[in-house]
Amino acid sequence: MNVHASALAEAHLPDEQTTAFARDALDNLSRRPKRLSPKYFYDAAGSELFEAITQLPEYYPTRTELSILRDRGSEIATIIPNGAALVEFGAGATTKVRLLLKNCEFGAYVPVDISGNFLNAQAVALRKDFPALDVYPVTADFTAPFVLPDTISAMPKVGFFPGSTLGNFEPDEACGFLRSAREFLGEGARMIIGVDLEKDERVLHDAYNDSAGVTARFNLNLLARINRELGGNFDTSAFRHRAIYNSESRRIEMHLISTKAQKVRVLDRSFSFRPGESIHTESSYKYNLERFTALAYRSGWTRRESWTDAERMFSVHALVAG
Ligand code: AVI
C-alpha cells in the first residue's frame, strides 16, 4: 500500500467514488489557479443545501423551469413518441420529471444518478404514484459510459437533462456530453433539456449571492466534504464565498477565497494558499438561443422546439437526433 492509499484507508472510505474524489481533488488543488470540480458539491449535506438554494427567492432557475414544464407540458408531449423510454441524466428530486410523466405516455423511466440510495427511494415513490410505469434506476456517473437496462433496448429513447446542469460543463465538455448522449440514445432519439439564459447581470449576481448565505454554505461544504472524506484539515472559516459574472465568457464563476496565508493538508499532501488566493469551484454558463442551437448542432442534434417564460429567464428545448 503506498502512502496515498494508506492515507485514504485511514479516512475510512476506500471505495471507488472516494478514490476518484481523492484523485481529482489532489490533481485540481495542484493546478495554478487552484480549482475543484463542482460534481463533488453533492454529498448528502451538499444535496440538502442545493435543495434549499432551489427555494431561494433570488434563485430563479428552478421555479422558472418548473413553470415552463407545467405550462407547456402538452406541447412537449407532442414530440415524444408513445411508449418511449425516458432516460434522465443526473436525476435528483422528481418534481420536474413528474410533470413530463403526467403529460406523456412513456413505456419506462430510467433515472441515472451516482447517489444510489436516493435514487432507489425516489423510484419507490414514483412506482406508487405511476403504477403503470416501469422504473429502472441506474446508479452511475452519467458523465462516464454506463449501460442501459436490456428491457428498454427496443423502445425509442428520450433523454431528459433539466436544471441547466449543462451550464456547469465547459463548452467543449458540453459538446462532448451531448454528442455521447446522442450516440448512446441511438437513432431517432429525442432530448428535453433545460438551459439558463443570459440576462441582466444584477439578477445573475443575486442568484449566486443570496442574502441568506445558502449558496455560500453550499460552496464551503466542498471543503468540509474534503475534511470528512479525505482527512483534510481545511479551516472553513478561513475561506469566503465569491460569485461573479464573467461577461466575456458569459458565465457565473464561483470561487472560495483564502482570507489569509495558510497551509492545508489533504491526505498526504500539503497545499499553500496566499491571502486572497482562489479555488475556482464552479462555472455556470448562460446561453442565448443562437449559441445553444449551434452547440446542439455541433453535437449531432437539431433543435426542434424551444419554450421560455414570459421574461425569457430560462429555456427548455426539444432536440431531435441528426
Ligand atoms: C446545478 N447547477 C445548474 C446549479 C447552477 O445554477 O449552476 C448549481 C448552483 N450553484 C450555485 N447555485 C446553484
Short mmCIF file of C-alpha atoms and ligand atoms in Angstrom, two decimals:
data_model
loop_
_atom_site.label_atom_id
_atom_site.label_comp_id
_atom_site.label_asym_id
_atom_site.label_seq_id
_atom_site.Cartn_x
_atom_site.Cartn_y
_atom_site.Cartn_z
CA MET A 1 0.00 0.00 0.00
CA ASN A 2 1.52 3.38 -0.96
CA VAL A 3 1.33 6.48 1.23
CA HIS A 4 -1.63 7.81 -0.69
CA ALA A 5 -3.59 4.56 -0.38
CA SER A 6 -2.89 4.20 3.32
CA ALA A 7 -3.98 7.78 4.00
CA LEU A 8 -7.18 7.05 2.10
CA ALA A 9 -7.77 3.85 4.08
CA GLU A 10 -7.39 5.89 7.28
CA ALA A 11 -10.09 8.21 6.00
CA HIS A 12 -12.34 5.09 6.18
CA LEU A 13 -13.85 5.34 2.70
CA PRO A 14 -11.60 3.49 0.27
CA ASP A 15 -14.37 2.91 -2.25
CA GLU A 16 -14.31 3.73 -5.96
CA GLN A 17 -16.11 7.05 -5.64
CA THR A 18 -13.82 8.25 -2.85
CA THR A 19 -10.74 7.24 -4.83
CA ALA A 20 -11.96 9.31 -7.80
CA PHE A 21 -12.75 12.24 -5.47
CA ALA A 22 -9.25 11.99 -3.91
CA ARG A 23 -7.54 11.83 -7.29
CA ASP A 24 -9.49 14.80 -8.69
CA ALA A 25 -9.10 16.92 -5.54
CA LEU A 26 -5.32 16.39 -5.29
CA ASP A 27 -4.87 16.98 -9.00
CA ASN A 28 -7.05 20.11 -9.12
CA LEU A 29 -5.59 21.68 -5.97
CA SER A 30 -2.11 21.28 -7.50
CA ARG A 31 -3.07 23.44 -10.52
CA ARG A 32 -2.48 27.17 -10.95
CA PRO A 33 -5.07 28.61 -10.45
CA LYS A 34 -6.39 26.03 -7.99
CA ARG A 35 -9.76 24.52 -8.69
CA LEU A 36 -12.20 21.81 -7.53
CA SER A 37 -14.85 20.07 -9.64
CA PRO A 38 -18.50 21.11 -9.00
CA LYS A 39 -19.57 17.47 -9.33
CA TYR A 40 -18.36 16.95 -5.74
CA PHE A 41 -20.77 19.52 -4.29
CA TYR A 42 -23.48 16.88 -3.99
CA ASP A 43 -22.84 14.73 -0.92
CA ALA A 44 -25.82 14.43 1.50
CA ALA A 45 -25.15 17.86 3.08
CA GLY A 46 -24.50 19.48 -0.33
CA SER A 47 -27.64 17.99 -1.87
CA GLU A 48 -29.71 19.35 1.02
CA LEU A 49 -28.13 22.79 0.60
CA PHE A 50 -28.81 22.65 -3.15
CA GLU A 51 -32.47 21.83 -2.44
CA ALA A 52 -32.55 24.92 -0.18
CA ILE A 53 -30.97 27.01 -2.99
CA THR A 54 -33.77 25.99 -5.36
CA GLN A 55 -36.30 27.53 -2.92
CA LEU A 56 -34.49 30.87 -2.55
CA PRO A 57 -36.29 33.99 -3.83
CA GLU A 58 -33.13 35.07 -5.72
CA TYR A 59 -32.56 31.67 -7.41
CA TYR A 60 -35.00 31.89 -10.35
CA PRO A 61 -33.92 28.83 -12.50
CA THR A 62 -35.78 26.04 -10.70
CA ARG A 63 -39.16 27.70 -10.33
CA THR A 64 -38.96 29.17 -13.84
CA GLU A 65 -38.12 25.83 -15.45
CA LEU A 66 -40.94 24.19 -13.47
CA SER A 67 -43.39 26.79 -14.72
CA ILE A 68 -42.32 26.14 -18.34
CA LEU A 69 -42.67 22.36 -17.92
CA ARG A 70 -46.07 22.86 -16.29
CA ASP A 71 -47.42 25.39 -18.82
CA ARG A 72 -46.02 23.71 -21.94
CA GLY A 73 -46.47 20.07 -20.91
CA SER A 74 -48.99 19.27 -23.63
CA GLU A 75 -46.80 20.84 -26.37
CA ILE A 76 -43.76 18.92 -25.13
CA ALA A 77 -45.84 15.72 -25.25
CA THR A 78 -46.38 16.13 -28.99
CA ILE A 79 -42.71 15.50 -29.78
CA ILE A 80 -42.44 12.40 -27.55
CA PRO A 81 -43.07 9.04 -29.29
CA ASN A 82 -45.60 6.92 -27.41
CA GLY A 83 -44.03 4.12 -25.40
CA ALA A 84 -40.57 5.76 -25.36
CA ALA A 85 -38.10 5.18 -22.51
CA LEU A 86 -37.27 8.39 -20.65
CA VAL A 87 -33.62 8.47 -19.53
CA GLU A 88 -32.89 11.23 -17.01
CA PHE A 89 -29.23 12.24 -16.67
CA GLY A 90 -28.42 13.11 -13.05
CA ALA A 91 -31.87 12.52 -11.57
CA GLY A 92 -32.48 14.47 -8.37
CA ALA A 93 -35.83 15.42 -6.87
CA THR A 94 -38.64 14.05 -9.04
CA THR A 95 -40.69 17.26 -9.21
CA LYS A 96 -39.68 18.05 -12.81
CA VAL A 97 -39.92 14.56 -14.25
CA ARG A 98 -43.39 14.12 -12.75
CA LEU A 99 -44.60 16.95 -15.00
CA LEU A 100 -43.35 15.03 -18.07
CA LEU A 101 -44.73 11.72 -16.81
CA LYS A 102 -48.14 13.31 -16.27
CA ASN A 103 -48.34 14.61 -19.83
CA CYS A 104 -46.64 11.90 -21.90
CA GLU A 105 -47.14 8.15 -22.48
CA PHE A 106 -43.74 6.72 -21.53
CA GLY A 107 -43.04 2.99 -21.60
CA ALA A 108 -40.30 3.21 -18.96
CA TYR A 109 -38.37 5.71 -16.85
CA VAL A 110 -34.63 5.26 -16.28
CA PRO A 111 -33.23 7.75 -13.75
CA VAL A 112 -29.41 7.75 -13.73
CA ASP A 113 -27.51 9.14 -10.77
CA ILE A 114 -24.40 8.50 -8.73
CA SER A 115 -26.35 8.51 -5.45
CA GLY A 116 -27.93 5.03 -5.41
CA ASN A 117 -29.79 5.27 -2.09
CA PHE A 118 -31.54 8.50 -3.01
CA LEU A 119 -32.34 7.16 -6.48
CA ASN A 120 -33.93 3.96 -5.16
CA ALA A 121 -36.04 5.85 -2.62
CA GLN A 122 -37.32 8.16 -5.38
CA ALA A 123 -38.09 5.12 -7.58
CA VAL A 124 -40.27 3.58 -4.84
CA ALA A 125 -42.30 6.80 -4.54
CA LEU A 126 -42.70 7.10 -8.33
CA ARG A 127 -43.87 3.50 -8.74
CA LYS A 128 -46.56 4.21 -6.16
CA ASP A 129 -47.78 7.33 -7.98
CA PHE A 130 -47.41 5.92 -11.54
CA PRO A 131 -48.25 2.21 -11.11
CA ALA A 132 -48.30 1.52 -14.87
CA LEU A 133 -44.79 2.89 -15.38
CA ASP A 134 -41.71 0.65 -15.30
CA VAL A 135 -38.95 2.42 -13.36
CA TYR A 136 -35.36 1.15 -13.73
CA PRO A 137 -32.94 3.22 -11.63
CA VAL A 138 -29.29 3.06 -12.75
CA THR A 139 -26.60 4.03 -10.23
CA ALA A 140 -23.83 5.57 -12.32
CA ASP A 141 -21.89 8.75 -13.05
CA PHE A 142 -23.81 9.92 -16.13
CA THR A 143 -20.76 11.79 -17.48
CA ALA A 144 -18.98 8.43 -17.94
CA PRO A 145 -20.15 5.45 -20.06
CA PHE A 146 -22.87 3.33 -18.42
CA VAL A 147 -25.21 0.53 -19.50
CA LEU A 148 -28.97 0.89 -20.02
CA PRO A 149 -31.25 -1.97 -18.87
CA ASP A 150 -31.87 -4.62 -21.61
CA THR A 151 -35.63 -4.32 -21.12
CA ILE A 152 -35.72 -0.90 -22.80
CA SER A 153 -33.49 -1.79 -25.76
CA ALA A 154 -36.36 -1.88 -28.30
CA MET A 155 -38.00 1.35 -27.11
CA PRO A 156 -37.32 4.77 -28.68
CA LYS A 157 -35.28 6.86 -26.23
CA VAL A 158 -35.87 10.35 -24.87
CA GLY A 159 -33.12 11.99 -22.81
CA PHE A 160 -34.07 14.42 -20.04
CA PHE A 161 -31.45 16.85 -18.75
CA PRO A 162 -33.17 19.63 -16.78
CA GLY A 163 -31.85 22.28 -14.39
CA SER A 164 -29.24 23.82 -16.74
CA THR A 165 -26.69 21.31 -15.46
CA LEU A 166 -25.28 21.58 -18.99
CA GLY A 167 -24.18 25.09 -17.96
CA ASN A 168 -21.82 23.59 -15.38
CA PHE A 169 -19.81 21.97 -18.18
CA GLU A 170 -17.10 23.85 -20.06
CA PRO A 171 -18.39 24.42 -23.65
CA ASP A 172 -16.21 21.61 -25.10
CA GLU A 173 -17.38 19.26 -22.32
CA ALA A 174 -21.00 20.28 -23.01
CA CYS A 175 -20.48 19.38 -26.67
CA GLY A 176 -18.83 16.07 -25.69
CA PHE A 177 -21.68 15.20 -23.33
CA LEU A 178 -24.41 16.00 -25.89
CA ARG A 179 -22.55 14.05 -28.57
CA SER A 180 -22.18 10.94 -26.44
CA ALA A 181 -25.81 11.21 -25.27
CA ARG A 182 -26.80 11.30 -28.94
CA GLU A 183 -24.81 8.13 -29.69
CA PHE A 184 -25.91 6.43 -26.52
CA LEU A 185 -29.65 7.12 -27.02
CA GLY A 186 -29.46 5.98 -30.64
CA GLU A 187 -31.25 6.68 -33.91
CA GLY A 188 -34.46 8.69 -33.65
CA ALA A 189 -33.63 9.85 -30.11
CA ARG A 190 -35.09 12.99 -28.61
CA MET A 191 -33.78 15.14 -25.77
CA ILE A 192 -35.63 17.54 -23.47
CA ILE A 193 -33.09 19.91 -21.96
CA GLY A 194 -33.27 22.93 -19.64
CA VAL A 195 -30.83 25.79 -20.31
CA ASP A 196 -30.36 29.01 -18.35
CA LEU A 197 -30.32 32.21 -20.41
CA GLU A 198 -28.13 35.34 -20.47
CA LYS A 199 -29.78 38.19 -18.62
CA ASP A 200 -29.26 41.30 -16.54
CA GLU A 201 -26.02 40.88 -14.58
CA ARG A 202 -27.62 42.05 -11.33
CA VAL A 203 -30.19 39.23 -11.46
CA LEU A 204 -27.43 36.69 -12.12
CA HIS A 205 -25.24 38.12 -9.37
CA ASP A 206 -28.04 37.94 -6.78
CA ALA A 207 -28.97 34.37 -7.75
CA TYR A 208 -25.48 33.21 -6.71
CA ASN A 209 -25.02 35.66 -3.79
CA ASP A 210 -28.29 35.13 -1.90
CA SER A 211 -28.94 37.25 1.16
CA ALA A 212 -29.46 34.20 3.42
CA GLY A 213 -25.97 32.89 2.61
CA VAL A 214 -27.15 29.42 1.49
CA THR A 215 -25.04 29.46 -1.70
CA ALA A 216 -22.00 30.41 0.41
CA ARG A 217 -22.63 27.41 2.68
CA PHE A 218 -23.12 25.17 -0.38
CA ASN A 219 -19.76 26.32 -1.78
CA LEU A 220 -17.90 25.97 1.55
CA ASN A 221 -19.36 22.48 2.07
CA LEU A 222 -16.93 21.30 -0.61
CA LEU A 223 -14.04 21.97 1.78
CA ALA A 224 -15.95 20.40 4.67
CA ARG A 225 -16.53 17.33 2.47
CA ILE A 226 -12.78 17.07 1.78
CA ASN A 227 -12.23 17.21 5.55
CA ARG A 228 -14.85 14.48 6.17
CA GLU A 229 -13.96 12.09 3.36
CA LEU A 230 -10.31 12.72 2.56
CA GLY A 231 -8.98 13.51 6.03
CA GLY A 232 -8.39 17.17 5.06
CA ASN A 233 -7.86 19.94 7.58
CA PHE A 234 -9.37 22.98 5.82
CA ASP A 235 -10.38 25.72 8.27
CA THR A 236 -13.64 26.63 6.50
CA SER A 237 -13.81 29.92 8.42
CA ALA A 238 -10.59 30.99 6.67
CA PHE A 239 -12.22 30.88 3.20
CA ARG A 240 -15.04 33.04 1.85
CA HIS A 241 -17.56 32.51 -0.95
CA ARG A 242 -17.23 34.68 -4.05
CA ALA A 243 -19.54 34.54 -7.09
CA ILE A 244 -19.04 36.91 -10.04
CA TYR A 245 -20.41 37.17 -13.56
CA ASN A 246 -17.67 36.93 -16.20
CA SER A 247 -19.36 38.76 -19.07
CA GLU A 248 -16.68 37.85 -21.61
CA SER A 249 -17.13 34.10 -21.01
CA ARG A 250 -20.84 34.54 -20.24
CA ARG A 251 -20.62 32.53 -17.05
CA ILE A 252 -21.09 32.86 -13.34
CA GLU A 253 -17.89 31.79 -11.58
CA MET A 254 -17.92 30.54 -8.02
CA HIS A 255 -14.70 30.75 -6.03
CA LEU A 256 -13.54 30.09 -2.47
CA ILE A 257 -11.08 32.79 -1.42
CA SER A 258 -8.43 32.21 1.19
CA THR A 259 -8.64 35.04 3.73
CA LYS A 260 -5.00 34.60 4.87
CA ALA A 261 -1.72 32.83 4.14
CA GLN A 262 -2.24 29.23 5.19
CA LYS A 263 -1.23 25.63 4.61
CA VAL A 264 -3.84 22.88 4.26
CA ARG A 265 -3.29 19.13 4.33
CA VAL A 266 -5.34 16.72 2.20
CA LEU A 267 -4.42 13.04 2.52
CA ASP A 268 -0.61 13.01 2.37
CA ARG A 269 -0.26 16.33 0.53
CA SER A 270 0.13 19.90 1.72
CA PHE A 271 -1.18 22.92 -0.20
CA SER A 272 -0.14 26.54 0.44
CA PHE A 273 -2.51 29.45 -0.01
CA ARG A 274 -1.65 33.12 -0.38
CA PRO A 275 -4.05 35.68 1.14
CA GLY A 276 -6.77 36.31 -1.48
CA GLU A 277 -5.89 33.17 -3.47
CA SER A 278 -8.87 31.48 -5.11
CA ILE A 279 -10.10 27.94 -5.62
CA HIS A 280 -12.40 28.05 -8.69
CA THR A 281 -15.21 25.67 -7.74
CA GLU A 282 -17.88 26.15 -10.42
CA SER A 283 -18.72 27.81 -13.71
CA SER A 284 -22.35 28.22 -14.69
CA TYR A 285 -22.55 29.16 -18.38
CA LYS A 286 -25.51 31.16 -19.65
CA TYR A 287 -26.64 30.73 -23.24
CA ASN A 288 -28.74 32.54 -25.79
CA LEU A 289 -30.90 30.73 -28.34
CA GLU A 290 -28.39 31.13 -31.15
CA ARG A 291 -25.37 29.83 -29.25
CA PHE A 292 -27.33 26.92 -27.77
CA THR A 293 -28.68 25.95 -31.20
CA ALA A 294 -25.13 25.99 -32.61
CA LEU A 295 -23.84 23.88 -29.69
CA ALA A 296 -26.63 21.33 -30.16
CA TYR A 297 -25.96 21.19 -33.91
CA ARG A 298 -22.21 20.64 -33.41
CA SER A 299 -23.14 17.77 -31.09
CA GLY A 300 -25.39 15.93 -33.58
CA TRP A 301 -28.77 17.34 -32.52
CA THR A 302 -31.30 19.55 -34.28
CA ARG A 303 -33.36 21.95 -32.16
CA ARG A 304 -37.00 21.11 -32.89
CA GLU A 305 -38.77 23.43 -30.46
CA SER A 306 -37.93 25.87 -27.63
CA TRP A 307 -40.02 27.27 -24.82
CA THR A 308 -39.25 30.16 -22.47
CA ASP A 309 -41.09 32.02 -19.73
CA ALA A 310 -42.57 35.48 -20.43
CA GLU A 311 -39.43 37.26 -19.09
CA ARG A 312 -37.07 34.99 -21.06
CA MET A 313 -35.18 33.97 -17.93
CA PHE A 314 -34.88 30.24 -18.70
CA SER A 315 -35.41 27.94 -21.68
CA VAL A 316 -36.49 24.35 -22.30
CA HIS A 317 -35.64 22.76 -25.67
CA ALA A 318 -36.71 19.67 -27.57
CA LEU A 319 -33.79 18.28 -29.60
CA VAL A 320 -34.02 15.58 -32.25
CA ALA A 321 -31.07 13.33 -33.18
CA GLY A 322 -29.44 14.17 -36.51
C1 AVI B 1 -26.87 22.56 -10.74
N1 AVI B 1 -26.49 23.83 -11.35
C2 AVI B 1 -27.17 24.04 -12.61
C3 AVI B 1 -26.57 24.99 -10.44
C4 AVI B 1 -26.22 26.29 -11.21
O1 AVI B 1 -27.03 27.22 -11.11
O2 AVI B 1 -25.20 26.34 -11.88
C5 AVI B 1 -25.63 24.82 -9.26
C6 AVI B 1 -25.58 26.02 -8.37
N2 AVI B 1 -24.51 26.62 -7.96
C7 AVI B 1 -24.82 27.63 -7.19
N3 AVI B 1 -26.11 27.73 -7.10
C8 AVI B 1 -26.64 26.70 -7.84
#
